[in-house]
GROMACS .gro file of C-alpha atoms in nm:
model
  152
    1MET     CA    1   0.000   0.000   0.000
    2ILE     CA    2   0.296   0.233  -0.056
    3ILE     CA    3   0.140   0.413  -0.354
    4GLU     CA    4  -0.201   0.438  -0.185
    5ALA     CA    5  -0.029   0.595   0.117
    6ARG     CA    6   0.163   0.835  -0.108
    7LEU     CA    7  -0.162   0.942  -0.278
    8GLU     CA    8  -0.321   1.004   0.062
    9GLU     CA    9  -0.015   1.200   0.177
   10LEU     CA   10  -0.044   1.418  -0.136
   11GLY     CA   11  -0.418   1.465  -0.085
   12ILE     CA   12  -0.495   1.294  -0.416
   13THR     CA   13  -0.815   1.096  -0.459
   14LEU     CA   14  -0.830   0.882  -0.770
   15PRO     CA   15  -1.147   0.893  -0.978
   16GLU     CA   16  -1.343   0.580  -1.065
   17ALA     CA   17  -1.182   0.408  -1.364
   18ALA     CA   18  -1.365   0.513  -1.679
   19ALA     CA   19  -1.535   0.251  -1.891
   20PRO     CA   20  -1.420   0.225  -2.254
   21VAL     CA   21  -1.609   0.445  -2.500
   22ALA     CA   22  -1.556   0.202  -2.790
   23SER     CA   23  -1.448  -0.155  -2.864
   24TYR     CA   24  -1.121  -0.190  -2.668
   25GLN     CA   25  -0.986  -0.281  -2.326
   26PRO     CA   26  -0.880   0.002  -2.093
   27LEU     CA   27  -0.577  -0.199  -1.979
   28VAL     CA   28  -0.399  -0.509  -2.108
   29VAL     CA   29  -0.115  -0.693  -1.934
   30SER     CA   30   0.142  -0.888  -2.131
   31GLY     CA   31   0.417  -1.044  -1.924
   32GLN     CA   32   0.529  -0.784  -1.670
   33THR     CA   33   0.404  -0.489  -1.875
   34ALA     CA   34   0.072  -0.304  -1.853
   35TYR     CA   35  -0.052  -0.114  -2.156
   36ILE     CA   36  -0.310   0.150  -2.061
   37SER     CA   37  -0.533   0.278  -2.340
   38GLY     CA   38  -0.564   0.650  -2.397
   39GLN     CA   39  -0.740   0.815  -2.104
   40LEU     CA   40  -0.951   1.126  -2.135
   41PRO     CA   41  -0.952   1.420  -1.892
   42PHE     CA   42  -1.238   1.438  -1.644
   43VAL     CA   43  -1.217   1.730  -1.400
   44ASP     CA   44  -1.489   1.741  -1.135
   45GLY     CA   45  -1.672   1.468  -1.328
   46LYS     CA   46  -1.684   1.672  -1.650
   47LEU     CA   47  -1.489   1.600  -1.968
   48VAL     CA   48  -1.248   1.881  -2.058
   49THR     CA   49  -1.320   1.963  -2.422
   50GLY     CA   50  -1.193   2.208  -2.682
   51LYS     CA   51  -0.864   2.299  -2.842
   52LEU     CA   52  -0.542   2.442  -2.704
   53GLY     CA   53  -0.464   2.764  -2.882
   54ALA     CA   54  -0.835   2.844  -2.922
   55ASP     CA   55  -1.072   2.792  -2.629
   56VAL     CA   56  -0.851   2.601  -2.380
   57SER     CA   57  -0.566   2.780  -2.199
   58LEU     CA   58  -0.226   2.626  -2.133
   59GLU     CA   59  -0.313   2.599  -1.762
   60GLN     CA   60  -0.644   2.428  -1.839
   61GLY     CA   61  -0.460   2.191  -2.074
   62GLN     CA   62  -0.207   2.104  -1.804
   63ALA     CA   63  -0.489   2.036  -1.557
   64ALA     CA   64  -0.657   1.818  -1.821
   65ALA     CA   65  -0.333   1.623  -1.873
   66ARG     CA   66  -0.302   1.576  -1.496
   67ALA     CA   67  -0.659   1.441  -1.497
   68CYS     CA   68  -0.554   1.192  -1.767
   69GLY     CA   69  -0.270   1.081  -1.539
   70LEU     CA   70  -0.512   1.032  -1.250
   71MET     CA   71  -0.728   0.817  -1.478
   72ILE     CA   72  -0.423   0.610  -1.580
   73MET     CA   73  -0.362   0.541  -1.211
   74ALA     CA   74  -0.733   0.468  -1.159
   75GLN     CA   75  -0.718   0.205  -1.435
   76LEU     CA   76  -0.413   0.047  -1.269
   77LYS     CA   77  -0.590   0.047  -0.933
   78ALA     CA   78  -0.908  -0.105  -1.080
   79ALA     CA   79  -0.696  -0.386  -1.225
   80GLY     CA   80  -0.522  -0.442  -0.889
   81LEU     CA   81  -0.189  -0.327  -1.031
   82LEU     CA   82  -0.123   0.014  -0.872
   83GLU     CA   83   0.104  -0.124  -0.600
   84ARG     CA   84   0.293  -0.337  -0.856
   85VAL     CA   85   0.418  -0.039  -1.059
   86GLU     CA   86   0.791  -0.080  -1.101
   87GLN     CA   87   0.845   0.190  -1.363
   88VAL     CA   88   0.635   0.423  -1.574
   89VAL     CA   89   0.808   0.341  -1.903
   90LYS     CA   90   0.640   0.566  -2.160
   91LEU     CA   91   0.356   0.814  -2.194
   92GLY     CA   92   0.192   0.913  -2.519
   93GLY     CA   93   0.029   1.255  -2.501
   94PHE     CA   94  -0.216   1.381  -2.761
   95VAL     CA   95  -0.322   1.745  -2.747
   96ALA     CA   96  -0.612   1.878  -2.953
   97SER     CA   97  -0.472   2.207  -3.075
   98THR     CA   98  -0.477   2.472  -3.340
   99PRO     CA   99  -0.208   2.455  -3.612
  100ASP     CA  100  -0.013   2.744  -3.456
  101PHE     CA  101  -0.010   2.603  -3.099
  102THR     CA  102   0.334   2.459  -3.020
  103ASP     CA  103   0.332   2.402  -2.644
  104GLN     CA  104   0.212   2.039  -2.650
  105PRO     CA  105   0.511   1.931  -2.434
  106LYS     CA  106   0.415   2.186  -2.167
  107VAL     CA  107   0.058   2.054  -2.169
  108VAL     CA  108   0.163   1.690  -2.128
  109ASN     CA  109   0.389   1.794  -1.839
  110GLY     CA  110   0.064   1.785  -1.641
  111THR     CA  111   0.078   1.405  -1.662
  112SER     CA  112   0.457   1.371  -1.643
  113ASP     CA  113   0.488   1.584  -1.331
  114LEU     CA  114   0.210   1.386  -1.162
  115MET     CA  115   0.386   1.054  -1.233
  116PHE     CA  116   0.707   1.181  -1.073
  117GLU     CA  117   0.514   1.331  -0.782
  118VAL     CA  118   0.344   0.998  -0.705
  119PHE     CA  119   0.602   0.736  -0.808
  120GLY     CA  120   0.928   0.927  -0.752
  121ASP     CA  121   1.211   0.809  -0.978
  122ALA     CA  122   0.992   0.518  -1.094
  123GLY     CA  123   0.767   0.784  -1.248
  124ARG     CA  124   1.038   0.917  -1.482
  125HIS     CA  125   0.957   0.802  -1.833
  126ALA     CA  126   1.008   0.836  -2.205
  127ARG     CA  127   0.733   1.037  -2.374
  128SER     CA  128   0.578   1.178  -2.685
  129ALA     CA  129   0.360   1.490  -2.693
  130VAL     CA  130   0.189   1.561  -3.023
  131GLY     CA  131  -0.070   1.800  -3.150
  132VAL     CA  132  -0.375   1.658  -3.324
  133PRO     CA  133  -0.672   1.829  -3.491
  134VAL     CA  134  -0.939   1.647  -3.289
  135LEU     CA  135  -0.973   1.380  -3.019
  136PRO     CA  136  -1.264   1.148  -2.928
  137LEU     CA  137  -1.563   1.328  -2.774
  138ASP     CA  138  -1.386   1.660  -2.848
  139ALA     CA  139  -1.149   1.596  -2.554
  140ALA     CA  140  -0.871   1.852  -2.515
  141VAL     CA  141  -0.608   1.593  -2.418
  142GLU     CA  142  -0.562   1.215  -2.422
  143VAL     CA  143  -0.275   1.022  -2.264
  144ASP     CA  144  -0.185   0.654  -2.284
  145ALA     CA  145   0.086   0.469  -2.089
  146ILE     CA  146   0.318   0.171  -2.080
  147VAL     CA  147   0.408   0.058  -1.727
  148ALA     CA  148   0.652  -0.210  -1.609
  149LEU     CA  149   0.514  -0.422  -1.325
  150ARG     CA  150   0.682  -0.603  -1.036
  151PRO     CA  151   0.609  -0.976  -1.026
  152ALA     CA  152   0.291  -1.065  -0.836
   0.00000   0.00000   0.00000
């Protein structure tokens, strides 16, 4: 219960793991690796929608990315894997943005910083942060993850 205790210490409450919105699994384990499907940003139970560079500010985008990170952890918890996290290996960040918006890395820092805050050095990861014209349900941000697990 080390991670659960760390979350409590930080005052972080994980949301309920979101159900898939299409035909896929939210999390798949192969060997000692968990692959978490792209998670959308829910803040106060509401999906954060819109585009960075238009109707979503950088700060709102970072909060949305943090919410995606919370949902990644919620999916791990729902699968009984949160305490088995050995290393956050890679995050893939997708930011709905206008063609002239170039701060996608700053947006996805919302997830990256959260992973380090919760998991310490095990939260340091490789990452991509790309701009896209639109995301499912008009979400502002989507983040997926690859996580190495300790043996059961």
